[in-house]
């Protein structure tokens, strides 16, 4: 039959006629599944603003798109709308399945080497490109497009410039510098052959408990909107008929549409329970600027609006974004976000493309997604005109980029110019951004800037750690466990301070605990958050985790000795810090400054002649809490920030956090040899003989298992389990309130077990997760039995291994079980969820 296809372009409709195979209407059950029956999540497009999409309809481009689509098989069309992660796809896969895009997720890299040299990244880009343009067997050649999370510089590549995260850039209030940062990032991307970054993040965070708050410039939509056009112009260049890749540019992708920063309690991938007016005026405002700038792609959010997942929301994706706001690029989903839509799974979701999604990010599920979507396209569940419209949107962006004419990535301008990575110019730019982002919040007696000719003590646990200063999305997904050696050419904050002091012939001592022999003239204490990304950073209250509060005692000790204390706070968001502010004479929020720690020293010290070289100019782009209650009063409002001349001695602040208890470490089940709150340690025979271990020494299963306390890191910081064998032994951590770790499973999080064998195990050892009676998943990795005796190590097992083995990870009541039928003798210190392990086991 003949179908009438209407494509929305720059606010106009282009009609064309195509002939396709006869397809039936979706079955009634599918119609019901995709119906919008949620009044609270119904949009009214007419109240939304119109944007000015800057690319007029080009008839020659449309003719070219029509000709390409006419040559494509349905298999090729389906492949074009699927994006796979390089850890789960090969160039041959991309050729065989006609994939339109690849990405490298936070922990993906060539050869699974997260620290691979730039040459390997470029070589892999060539391999995927070559596969995509292979025309053998009559294939239609459509160049593949590579997306990467270059969210604060080309941050997956060793040696790249790491700029401050957006939370710091927002405090600069400098749109010119933001554009220059985008231009530098684009150049570094081009050196490794990539052409698309999932940036800028233009979220408008409203709750600092959100683990992605640092990816937002501000809670103020006007400030965010003022940056958007400039950043996109820095990445893509100004909209024109010239191919984007012909200059020093890459494709941009604003994210996450919509209201990811407005979810209830700041929960990542949560639900924004707000009115349509709030949705529009707070979270939609920056998208007008993005569309005006010609952003080529927009990433749909994991999150929901009043219970309806955005990735499956036709009203927002099609009626508002594409039609009312006239967005003329393509929409890509977030990592398996389609699987969270009602009625969908990670491997099948026609609802998403029917709602207006153009490209599925199906990183590790791309093959079954391809197969299900192909069947749905052939059956008519996904109408051919919708599939072809999605393909046309993707082709239009690739044509605007000049991808068809660009050639192999290694042959393009700027490719292979690895001297651009971390170049002196780019590092100078980042250093300028650091010093302009710092916010001086307290400066009693105007002790800042310090005299570099004096004797300086540097204390705290964050001074000499570039990874910590850089935060998440740095070389790895979470940005954790990365030594300074992985940042060649970078400068830690400590090194920046040393350089400033030595240049003025001053002296310096670095002692994290604040100890000294010669009394210092001043102490700089550097402390704060450790790296995290996405939901791993979600908080219940606005305060530092207890294990990060140690430097407070150091500050109080130094202050008691009449030593002026300058606190430098590393953080991805405003947190309750009244105690630390009280314990310091000057308090500086440095956010997550990145690889150029010299920018911190630039404003902490006068020059060697005693003059102010660089003034504090940063102003808060997020209000600062008076308590740890996210809904509590504010201590500092938007726009607050002192300079060295400000007269504002701050009185003692109340030290009541306003919440009950300290922030707990979510995802930790067993720590320092003890179960954490709500968890119990049980030893049993797997049947009826169960013993809850509360004190040591203890015994279980009729004396067959002995449990005692042993030392690890702290006195009695672990528990040793010795079983004589002669029957089954099960050691487990259980709760009466099952937990949902489906987010963690989708995000490639590991079950981490810190343990030590006292004797080699002779019998197989099995690990399992339980999800209630008769529900669970068990694996038996051979490598677990072969661990070295007498050595503490953290073993990691991907949670998805247990899910694949049958565990329902949305309702776990025992996320850790270890079982054997033979003798065993091992010690256990910690069981938690995380991403950093000494040894990662497979799914055998």
PDB file of N, CA, C and O in Angstrom, residues 96-165:
ATOM      1  N   UNK A  96      27.561  -6.046  10.038  1.00  0.00           N
ATOM      2  CA  UNK A  96      26.535  -7.056   9.802  1.00  0.00           C
ATOM      3  C   UNK A  96      25.139  -6.546  10.134  1.00  0.00           C
ATOM      4  O   UNK A  96      24.167  -6.861   9.432  1.00  0.00           O
ATOM      5  N   UNK A  97      25.032  -5.758  11.196  1.00  0.00           N
ATOM      6  CA  UNK A  97      23.718  -5.294  11.639  1.00  0.00           C
ATOM      7  C   UNK A  97      23.426  -3.853  11.221  1.00  0.00           C
ATOM      8  O   UNK A  97      22.434  -3.285  11.672  1.00  0.00           O
ATOM      9  N   UNK A  98      24.313  -3.260  10.424  1.00  0.00           N
ATOM     10  CA  UNK A  98      24.071  -1.930   9.834  1.00  0.00           C
ATOM     11  C   UNK A  98      23.879  -0.852  10.899  1.00  0.00           C
ATOM     12  O   UNK A  98      23.067   0.071  10.728  1.00  0.00           O
ATOM     13  N   UNK A  99      24.604  -0.950  12.011  1.00  0.00           N
ATOM     14  CA  UNK A  99      24.370  -0.035  13.127  1.00  0.00           C
ATOM     15  C   UNK A  99      24.671   1.403  12.738  1.00  0.00           C
ATOM     16  O   UNK A  99      25.667   1.691  12.069  1.00  0.00           O
ATOM     17  N   UNK A 100      23.822   2.303  13.219  1.00  0.00           N
ATOM     18  CA  UNK A 100      23.990   3.706  12.878  1.00  0.00           C
ATOM     19  C   UNK A 100      24.932   4.441  13.792  1.00  0.00           C
ATOM     20  O   UNK A 100      25.434   5.515  13.447  1.00  0.00           O
ATOM     21  N   UNK A 101      25.184   3.877  14.991  1.00  0.00           N
ATOM     22  CA  UNK A 101      25.998   4.614  15.953  1.00  0.00           C
ATOM     23  C   UNK A 101      26.615   3.673  16.973  1.00  0.00           C
ATOM     24  O   UNK A 101      26.092   2.585  17.251  1.00  0.00           O
ATOM     25  N   UNK A 102      27.718   4.111  17.522  1.00  0.00           N
ATOM     26  CA  UNK A 102      28.341   3.471  18.676  1.00  0.00           C
ATOM     27  C   UNK A 102      28.617   4.547  19.717  1.00  0.00           C
ATOM     28  O   UNK A 102      28.585   5.746  19.422  1.00  0.00           O
ATOM     29  N   UNK A 103      28.863   4.117  20.931  1.00  0.00           N
ATOM     30  CA  UNK A 103      29.294   5.023  21.983  1.00  0.00           C
ATOM     31  C   UNK A 103      30.318   4.317  22.843  1.00  0.00           C
ATOM     32  O   UNK A 103      30.436   3.088  22.802  1.00  0.00           O
ATOM     33  N   UNK A 104      31.063   5.090  23.592  1.00  0.00           N
ATOM     34  CA  UNK A 104      31.868   4.504  24.650  1.00  0.00           C
ATOM     35  C   UNK A 104      31.293   4.974  25.971  1.00  0.00           C
ATOM     36  O   UNK A 104      31.244   6.152  26.276  1.00  0.00           O
ATOM     37  N   UNK A 105      30.747   4.005  26.716  1.00  0.00           N
ATOM     38  CA  UNK A 105      30.223   4.323  28.034  1.00  0.00           C
ATOM     39  C   UNK A 105      31.339   4.685  28.998  1.00  0.00           C
ATOM     40  O   UNK A 105      32.529   4.632  28.659  1.00  0.00           O
ATOM     41  N   UNK A 106      30.951   5.026  30.228  1.00  0.00           N
ATOM     42  CA  UNK A 106      31.929   5.518  31.187  1.00  0.00           C
ATOM     43  C   UNK A 106      33.075   4.580  31.460  1.00  0.00           C
ATOM     44  O   UNK A 106      34.177   5.011  31.794  1.00  0.00           O
ATOM     45  N   UNK A 107      32.860   3.258  31.317  1.00  0.00           N
ATOM     46  CA  UNK A 107      33.921   2.288  31.586  1.00  0.00           C
ATOM     47  C   UNK A 107      34.339   1.521  30.345  1.00  0.00           C
ATOM     48  O   UNK A 107      34.953   0.463  30.449  1.00  0.00           O
ATOM     49  N   UNK A 108      34.026   2.043  29.156  1.00  0.00           N
ATOM     50  CA  UNK A 108      34.348   1.344  27.910  1.00  0.00           C
ATOM     51  C   UNK A 108      35.503   2.021  27.201  1.00  0.00           C
ATOM     52  O   UNK A 108      35.616   3.243  27.202  1.00  0.00           O
ATOM     53  N   UNK A 109      36.344   1.204  26.572  1.00  0.00           N
ATOM     54  CA  UNK A 109      37.523   1.744  25.892  1.00  0.00           C
ATOM     55  C   UNK A 109      38.067   0.691  24.941  1.00  0.00           C
ATOM     56  O   UNK A 109      37.707  -0.496  25.038  1.00  0.00           O
ATOM     57  N   UNK A 110      38.945   1.079  24.023  1.00  0.00           N
ATOM     58  CA  UNK A 110      39.545   0.097  23.110  1.00  0.00           C
ATOM     59  C   UNK A 110      40.245  -1.021  23.878  1.00  0.00           C
ATOM     60  O   UNK A 110      41.040  -0.767  24.794  1.00  0.00           O
ATOM     61  N   UNK A 111      39.931  -2.260  23.512  1.00  0.00           N
ATOM     62  CA  UNK A 111      40.561  -3.398  24.174  1.00  0.00           C
ATOM     63  C   UNK A 111      40.272  -3.490  25.644  1.00  0.00           C
ATOM     64  O   UNK A 111      41.031  -4.109  26.395  1.00  0.00           O
ATOM     65  N   UNK A 112      39.178  -2.864  26.097  1.00  0.00           N
ATOM     66  CA  UNK A 112      38.806  -2.829  27.512  1.00  0.00           C
ATOM     67  C   UNK A 112      39.879  -2.200  28.391  1.00  0.00           C
ATOM     68  O   UNK A 112      39.940  -2.463  29.600  1.00  0.00           O
ATOM     69  N   UNK A 113      40.705  -1.358  27.786  1.00  0.00           N
ATOM     70  CA  UNK A 113      41.755  -0.651  28.522  1.00  0.00           C
ATOM     71  C   UNK A 113      41.323   0.788  28.707  1.00  0.00           C
ATOM     72  O   UNK A 113      41.386   1.595  27.774  1.00  0.00           O
ATOM     73  N   UNK A 114      40.834   1.105  29.892  1.00  0.00           N
ATOM     74  CA  UNK A 114      40.323   2.451  30.150  1.00  0.00           C
ATOM     75  C   UNK A 114      41.386   3.530  30.008  1.00  0.00           C
ATOM     76  O   UNK A 114      41.055   4.715  29.878  1.00  0.00           O
ATOM     77  N   UNK A 115      42.636   3.127  30.013  1.00  0.00           N
ATOM     78  CA  UNK A 115      43.719   4.092  29.899  1.00  0.00           C
ATOM     79  C   UNK A 115      44.460   3.929  28.570  1.00  0.00           C
ATOM     80  O   UNK A 115      45.651   4.228  28.456  1.00  0.00           O
ATOM     81  N   UNK A 116      43.746   3.456  27.559  1.00  0.00           N
ATOM     82  CA  UNK A 116      44.348   3.230  26.246  1.00  0.00           C
ATOM     83  C   UNK A 116      44.912   4.524  25.669  1.00  0.00           C
ATOM     84  O   UNK A 116      44.362   5.614  25.873  1.00  0.00           O
ATOM     85  N   UNK A 117      45.992   4.386  24.924  1.00  0.00           N
ATOM     86  CA  UNK A 117      46.618   5.536  24.274  1.00  0.00           C
ATOM     87  C   UNK A 117      45.679   6.112  23.218  1.00  0.00           C
ATOM     88  O   UNK A 117      44.856   5.393  22.638  1.00  0.00           O
ATOM     89  N   UNK A 118      45.783   7.407  22.922  1.00  0.00           N
ATOM     90  CA  UNK A 118      44.891   8.017  21.934  1.00  0.00           C
ATOM     91  C   UNK A 118      44.971   7.370  20.562  1.00  0.00           C
ATOM     92  O   UNK A 118      43.988   7.342  19.826  1.00  0.00           O
ATOM     93  N   UNK A 119      46.141   6.828  20.212  1.00  0.00           N
ATOM     94  CA  UNK A 119      46.268   6.149  18.926  1.00  0.00           C
ATOM     95  C   UNK A 119      45.281   4.985  18.799  1.00  0.00           C
ATOM     96  O   UNK A 119      44.756   4.713  17.708  1.00  0.00           O
ATOM     97  N   UNK A 120      45.036   4.297  19.910  1.00  0.00           N
ATOM     98  CA  UNK A 120      44.124   3.161  19.860  1.00  0.00           C
ATOM     99  C   UNK A 120      42.677   3.608  19.694  1.00  0.00           C
ATOM    100  O   UNK A 120      41.874   2.931  19.055  1.00  0.00           O
ATOM    101  N   UNK A 121      42.338   4.732  20.270  1.00  0.00           N
ATOM    102  CA  UNK A 121      40.998   5.274  20.081  1.00  0.00           C
ATOM    103  C   UNK A 121      40.782   5.627  18.603  1.00  0.00           C
ATOM    104  O   UNK A 121      39.735   5.315  18.025  1.00  0.00           O
ATOM    105  N   UNK A 122      41.764   6.262  18.017  1.00  0.00           N
ATOM    106  CA  UNK A 122      41.630   6.659  16.609  1.00  0.00           C
ATOM    107  C   UNK A 122      41.582   5.434  15.705  1.00  0.00           C
ATOM    108  O   UNK A 122      40.796   5.388  14.746  1.00  0.00           O
ATOM    109  N   UNK A 123      42.387   4.435  15.998  1.00  0.00           N
ATOM    110  CA  UNK A 123      42.384   3.214  15.183  1.00  0.00           C
ATOM    111  C   UNK A 123      41.029   2.513  15.264  1.00  0.00           C
ATOM    112  O   UNK A 123      40.524   1.987  14.261  1.00  0.00           O
ATOM    113  N   UNK A 124      40.421   2.502  16.454  1.00  0.00           N
ATOM    114  CA  UNK A 124      39.112   1.868  16.587  1.00  0.00           C
ATOM    115  C   UNK A 124      38.047   2.668  15.834  1.00  0.00           C
ATOM    116  O   UNK A 124      37.134   2.090  15.229  1.00  0.00           O
ATOM    117  N   UNK A 125      38.160   3.987  15.867  1.00  0.00           N
ATOM    118  CA  UNK A 125      37.225   4.820  15.103  1.00  0.00           C
ATOM    119  C   UNK A 125      37.311   4.482  13.615  1.00  0.00           C
ATOM    120  O   UNK A 125      36.288   4.382  12.918  1.00  0.00           O
ATOM    121  N   UNK A 126      38.509   4.299  13.107  1.00  0.00           N
ATOM    122  CA  UNK A 126      38.688   3.911  11.703  1.00  0.00           C
ATOM    123  C   UNK A 126      38.036   2.558  11.420  1.00  0.00           C
ATOM    124  O   UNK A 126      37.368   2.370  10.392  1.00  0.00           O
ATOM    125  N   UNK A 127      38.222   1.606  12.334  1.00  0.00           N
ATOM    126  CA  UNK A 127      37.696   0.258  12.111  1.00  0.00           C
ATOM    127  C   UNK A 127      36.171   0.267  12.032  1.00  0.00           C
ATOM    128  O   UNK A 127      35.570  -0.395  11.165  1.00  0.00           O
ATOM    129  N   UNK A 128      35.526   1.009  12.903  1.00  0.00           N
ATOM    130  CA  UNK A 128      34.064   1.081  12.857  1.00  0.00           C
ATOM    131  C   UNK A 128      33.589   1.832  11.610  1.00  0.00           C
ATOM    132  O   UNK A 128      32.598   1.434  10.975  1.00  0.00           O
ATOM    133  N   UNK A 129      34.293   2.893  11.265  1.00  0.00           N
ATOM    134  CA  UNK A 129      33.919   3.632  10.055  1.00  0.00           C
ATOM    135  C   UNK A 129      34.029   2.732   8.828  1.00  0.00           C
ATOM    136  O   UNK A 129      33.104   2.672   7.997  1.00  0.00           O
ATOM    137  N   UNK A 130      35.142   2.028   8.701  1.00  0.00           N
ATOM    138  CA  UNK A 130      35.334   1.159   7.540  1.00  0.00           C
ATOM    139  C   UNK A 130      34.215   0.122   7.444  1.00  0.00           C
ATOM    140  O   UNK A 130      33.726  -0.182   6.347  1.00  0.00           O
ATOM    141  N   UNK A 131      33.822  -0.429   8.576  1.00  0.00           N
ATOM    142  CA  UNK A 131      32.753  -1.426   8.569  1.00  0.00           C
ATOM    143  C   UNK A 131      31.431  -0.820   8.106  1.00  0.00           C
ATOM    144  O   UNK A 131      30.663  -1.449   7.367  1.00  0.00           O
ATOM    145  N   UNK A 132      31.169   0.425   8.509  1.00  0.00           N
ATOM    146  CA  UNK A 132      29.876   1.033   8.207  1.00  0.00           C
ATOM    147  C   UNK A 132      29.730   1.427   6.745  1.00  0.00           C
ATOM    148  O   UNK A 132      28.605   1.509   6.234  1.00  0.00           O
ATOM    149  N   UNK A 133      30.832   1.672   6.050  1.00  0.00           N
ATOM    150  CA  UNK A 133      30.739   2.107   4.652  1.00  0.00           C
ATOM    151  C   UNK A 133      31.049   0.971   3.671  1.00  0.00           C
ATOM    152  O   UNK A 133      31.169   1.206   2.474  1.00  0.00           O
ATOM    153  N   UNK A 134      31.141  -0.230   4.180  1.00  0.00           N
ATOM    154  CA  UNK A 134      31.361  -1.395   3.323  1.00  0.00           C
ATOM    155  C   UNK A 134      30.110  -1.626   2.461  1.00  0.00           C
ATOM    156  O   UNK A 134      29.006  -1.784   2.986  1.00  0.00           O
ATOM    157  N   UNK A 135      30.277  -1.649   1.155  1.00  0.00           N
ATOM    158  CA  UNK A 135      29.138  -1.826   0.245  1.00  0.00           C
ATOM    159  C   UNK A 135      29.058  -3.233  -0.344  1.00  0.00           C
ATOM    160  O   UNK A 135      28.258  -3.475  -1.260  1.00  0.00           O
ATOM    161  N   UNK A 136      29.868  -4.144   0.158  1.00  0.00           N
ATOM    162  CA  UNK A 136      29.841  -5.505  -0.393  1.00  0.00           C
ATOM    163  C   UNK A 136      28.461  -6.117  -0.204  1.00  0.00           C
ATOM    164  O   UNK A 136      27.765  -5.863   0.781  1.00  0.00           O
ATOM    165  N   UNK A 137      28.065  -6.940  -1.150  1.00  0.00           N
ATOM    166  CA  UNK A 137      26.764  -7.594  -1.083  1.00  0.00           C
ATOM    167  C   UNK A 137      25.598  -6.653  -1.274  1.00  0.00           C
ATOM    168  O   UNK A 137      24.473  -6.975  -0.881  1.00  0.00           O
ATOM    169  N   UNK A 138      25.872  -5.475  -1.831  1.00  0.00           N
ATOM    170  CA  UNK A 138      24.800  -4.524  -2.090  1.00  0.00           C
ATOM    171  C   UNK A 138      24.396  -3.691  -0.891  1.00  0.00           C
ATOM    172  O   UNK A 138      23.342  -3.041  -0.902  1.00  0.00           O
ATOM    173  N   UNK A 139      25.231  -3.677   0.165  1.00  0.00           N
ATOM    174  CA  UNK A 139      24.917  -2.893   1.361  1.00  0.00           C
ATOM    175  C   UNK A 139      24.849  -1.409   1.037  1.00  0.00           C
ATOM    176  O   UNK A 139      25.567  -0.915   0.185  1.00  0.00           O
ATOM    177  N   UNK A 140      24.017  -0.688   1.775  1.00  0.00           N
ATOM    178  CA  UNK A 140      23.948   0.765   1.679  1.00  0.00           C
ATOM    179  C   UNK A 140      24.962   1.356   2.642  1.00  0.00           C
ATOM    180  O   UNK A 140      24.920   1.077   3.848  1.00  0.00           O
ATOM    181  N   UNK A 141      25.867   2.159   2.141  1.00  0.00           N
ATOM    182  CA  UNK A 141      26.921   2.723   2.982  1.00  0.00           C
ATOM    183  C   UNK A 141      26.407   3.966   3.709  1.00  0.00           C
ATOM    184  O   UNK A 141      26.077   4.971   3.082  1.00  0.00           O
ATOM    185  N   UNK A 142      26.332   3.889   5.029  1.00  0.00           N
ATOM    186  CA  UNK A 142      25.975   5.041   5.855  1.00  0.00           C
ATOM    187  C   UNK A 142      27.008   5.127   6.969  1.00  0.00           C
ATOM    188  O   UNK A 142      27.074   4.242   7.829  1.00  0.00           O
ATOM    189  N   UNK A 143      27.840   6.163   6.974  1.00  0.00           N
ATOM    190  CA  UNK A 143      28.901   6.250   7.992  1.00  0.00           C
ATOM    191  C   UNK A 143      28.337   6.222   9.414  1.00  0.00           C
ATOM    192  O   UNK A 143      27.322   6.842   9.715  1.00  0.00           O
ATOM    193  N   UNK A 144      29.008   5.487  10.248  1.00  0.00           N
ATOM    194  CA  UNK A 144      28.620   5.374  11.646  1.00  0.00           C
ATOM    195  C   UNK A 144      29.038   6.635  12.386  1.00  0.00           C
ATOM    196  O   UNK A 144      29.969   7.345  11.974  1.00  0.00           O
ATOM    197  N   UNK A 145      28.357   6.935  13.475  1.00  0.00           N
ATOM    198  CA  UNK A 145      28.670   8.119  14.269  1.00  0.00           C
ATOM    199  C   UNK A 145      29.002   7.668  15.691  1.00  0.00           C
ATOM    200  O   UNK A 145      28.324   6.802  16.250  1.00  0.00           O
ATOM    201  N   UNK A 146      30.080   8.235  16.262  1.00  0.00           N
ATOM    202  CA  UNK A 146      30.583   7.819  17.575  1.00  0.00           C
ATOM    203  C   UNK A 146      30.260   8.896  18.601  1.00  0.00           C
ATOM    204  O   UNK A 146      30.694  10.023  18.495  1.00  0.00           O
ATOM    205  N   UNK A 147      29.507   8.503  19.651  1.00  0.00           N
ATOM    206  CA  UNK A 147      29.182   9.415  20.735  1.00  0.00           C
ATOM    207  C   UNK A 147      30.002   9.117  21.976  1.00  0.00           C
ATOM    208  O   UNK A 147      30.289   7.964  22.293  1.00  0.00           O
ATOM    209  N   UNK A 148      30.362  10.178  22.702  1.00  0.00           N
ATOM    210  CA  UNK A 148      31.167  10.024  23.908  1.00  0.00           C
ATOM    211  C   UNK A 148      30.767  11.073  24.933  1.00  0.00           C
ATOM    212  O   UNK A 148      30.283  12.159  24.581  1.00  0.00           O
ATOM    213  N   UNK A 149      30.962  10.752  26.216  1.00  0.00           N
ATOM    214  CA  UNK A 149      30.625  11.690  27.286  1.00  0.00           C
ATOM    215  C   UNK A 149      31.802  12.612  27.586  1.00  0.00           C
ATOM    216  O   UNK A 149      32.462  12.491  28.619  1.00  0.00           O
ATOM    217  N   UNK A 150      32.067  13.537  26.683  1.00  0.00           N
ATOM    218  CA  UNK A 150      33.090  14.561  26.930  1.00  0.00           C
ATOM    219  C   UNK A 150      32.403  15.720  27.641  1.00  0.00           C
ATOM    220  O   UNK A 150      32.136  16.765  27.054  1.00  0.00           O
ATOM    221  N   UNK A 151      32.097  15.512  28.928  1.00  0.00           N
ATOM    222  CA  UNK A 151      31.255  16.468  29.641  1.00  0.00           C
ATOM    223  C   UNK A 151      32.045  17.555  30.367  1.00  0.00           C
ATOM    224  O   UNK A 151      31.475  18.580  30.742  1.00  0.00           O
ATOM    225  N   UNK A 152      33.335  17.338  30.573  1.00  0.00           N
ATOM    226  CA  UNK A 152      34.171  18.425  31.120  1.00  0.00           C
ATOM    227  C   UNK A 152      35.584  18.288  30.535  1.00  0.00           C
ATOM    228  O   UNK A 152      36.560  18.095  31.234  1.00  0.00           O
ATOM    229  N   UNK A 153      35.604  18.422  29.228  1.00  0.00           N
ATOM    230  CA  UNK A 153      36.804  18.111  28.478  1.00  0.00           C
ATOM    231  C   UNK A 153      36.667  16.719  27.885  1.00  0.00           C
ATOM    232  O   UNK A 153      35.673  16.013  28.102  1.00  0.00           O
ATOM    233  N   UNK A 154      37.673  16.314  27.125  1.00  0.00           N
ATOM    234  CA  UNK A 154      37.666  14.977  26.498  1.00  0.00           C
ATOM    235  C   UNK A 154      38.076  13.977  27.564  1.00  0.00           C
ATOM    236  O   UNK A 154      39.131  13.336  27.506  1.00  0.00           O
ATOM    237  N   UNK A 155      37.203  13.822  28.553  1.00  0.00           N
ATOM    238  CA  UNK A 155      37.596  13.275  29.846  1.00  0.00           C
ATOM    239  C   UNK A 155      37.759  11.765  29.894  1.00  0.00           C
ATOM    240  O   UNK A 155      38.054  11.208  30.954  1.00  0.00           O
ATOM    241  N   UNK A 156      37.575  11.071  28.764  1.00  0.00           N
ATOM    242  CA  UNK A 156      37.847   9.630  28.735  1.00  0.00           C
ATOM    243  C   UNK A 156      39.279   9.321  28.319  1.00  0.00           C
ATOM    244  O   UNK A 156      39.684   8.161  28.353  1.00  0.00           O
ATOM    245  N   UNK A 157      40.024  10.321  27.915  1.00  0.00           N
ATOM    246  CA  UNK A 157      41.327  10.099  27.299  1.00  0.00           C
ATOM    247  C   UNK A 157      42.452  10.537  28.231  1.00  0.00           C
ATOM    248  O   UNK A 157      42.463  11.678  28.725  1.00  0.00           O
ATOM    249  N   UNK A 158      43.406   9.655  28.458  1.00  0.00           N
ATOM    250  CA  UNK A 158      44.572  10.002  29.274  1.00  0.00           C
ATOM    251  C   UNK A 158      45.331  11.148  28.619  1.00  0.00           C
ATOM    252  O   UNK A 158      45.632  11.118  27.427  1.00  0.00           O
ATOM    253  N   UNK A 159      45.610  12.177  29.406  1.00  0.00           N
ATOM    254  CA  UNK A 159      46.366  13.326  28.916  1.00  0.00           C
ATOM    255  C   UNK A 159      45.515  14.491  28.466  1.00  0.00           C
ATOM    256  O   UNK A 159      46.038  15.576  28.186  1.00  0.00           O
ATOM    257  N   UNK A 160      44.203  14.298  28.364  1.00  0.00           N
ATOM    258  CA  UNK A 160      43.323  15.385  27.941  1.00  0.00           C
ATOM    259  C   UNK A 160      43.197  16.435  29.036  1.00  0.00           C
ATOM    260  O   UNK A 160      43.448  16.168  30.216  1.00  0.00           O
ATOM    261  N   UNK A 161      42.791  17.629  28.638  1.00  0.00           N
ATOM    262  CA  UNK A 161      42.522  18.690  29.603  1.00  0.00           C
ATOM    263  C   UNK A 161      41.207  18.392  30.305  1.00  0.00           C
ATOM    264  O   UNK A 161      40.187  18.164  29.649  1.00  0.00           O
ATOM    265  N   UNK A 162      41.225  18.399  31.630  1.00  0.00           N
ATOM    266  CA  UNK A 162      40.005  18.176  32.406  1.00  0.00           C
ATOM    267  C   UNK A 162      39.554  19.525  32.961  1.00  0.00           C
ATOM    268  O   UNK A 162      40.180  20.082  33.864  1.00  0.00           O
ATOM    269  N   UNK A 163      38.486  20.052  32.395  1.00  0.00           N
ATOM    270  CA  UNK A 163      37.955  21.339  32.834  1.00  0.00           C
ATOM    271  C   UNK A 163      37.101  21.159  34.082  1.00  0.00           C
ATOM    272  O   UNK A 163      36.666  20.037  34.393  1.00  0.00           O
ATOM    273  N   UNK A 164      36.831  22.244  34.807  1.00  0.00           N
ATOM    274  CA  UNK A 164      35.911  22.119  35.947  1.00  0.00           C
ATOM    275  C   UNK A 164      34.556  21.596  35.494  1.00  0.00           C
ATOM    276  O   UNK A 164      34.102  21.876  34.377  1.00  0.00           O
ATOM    277  N   UNK A 165      33.909  20.837  36.360  1.00  0.00           N
ATOM    278  CA  UNK A 165      32.554  20.389  36.058  1.00  0.00           C
ATOM    279  C   UNK A 165      31.621  21.600  36.004  1.00  0.00           C
ATOM    280  O   UNK A 165      31.931  22.690  36.507  1.00  0.00           O
TER     281      UNK A 165
END
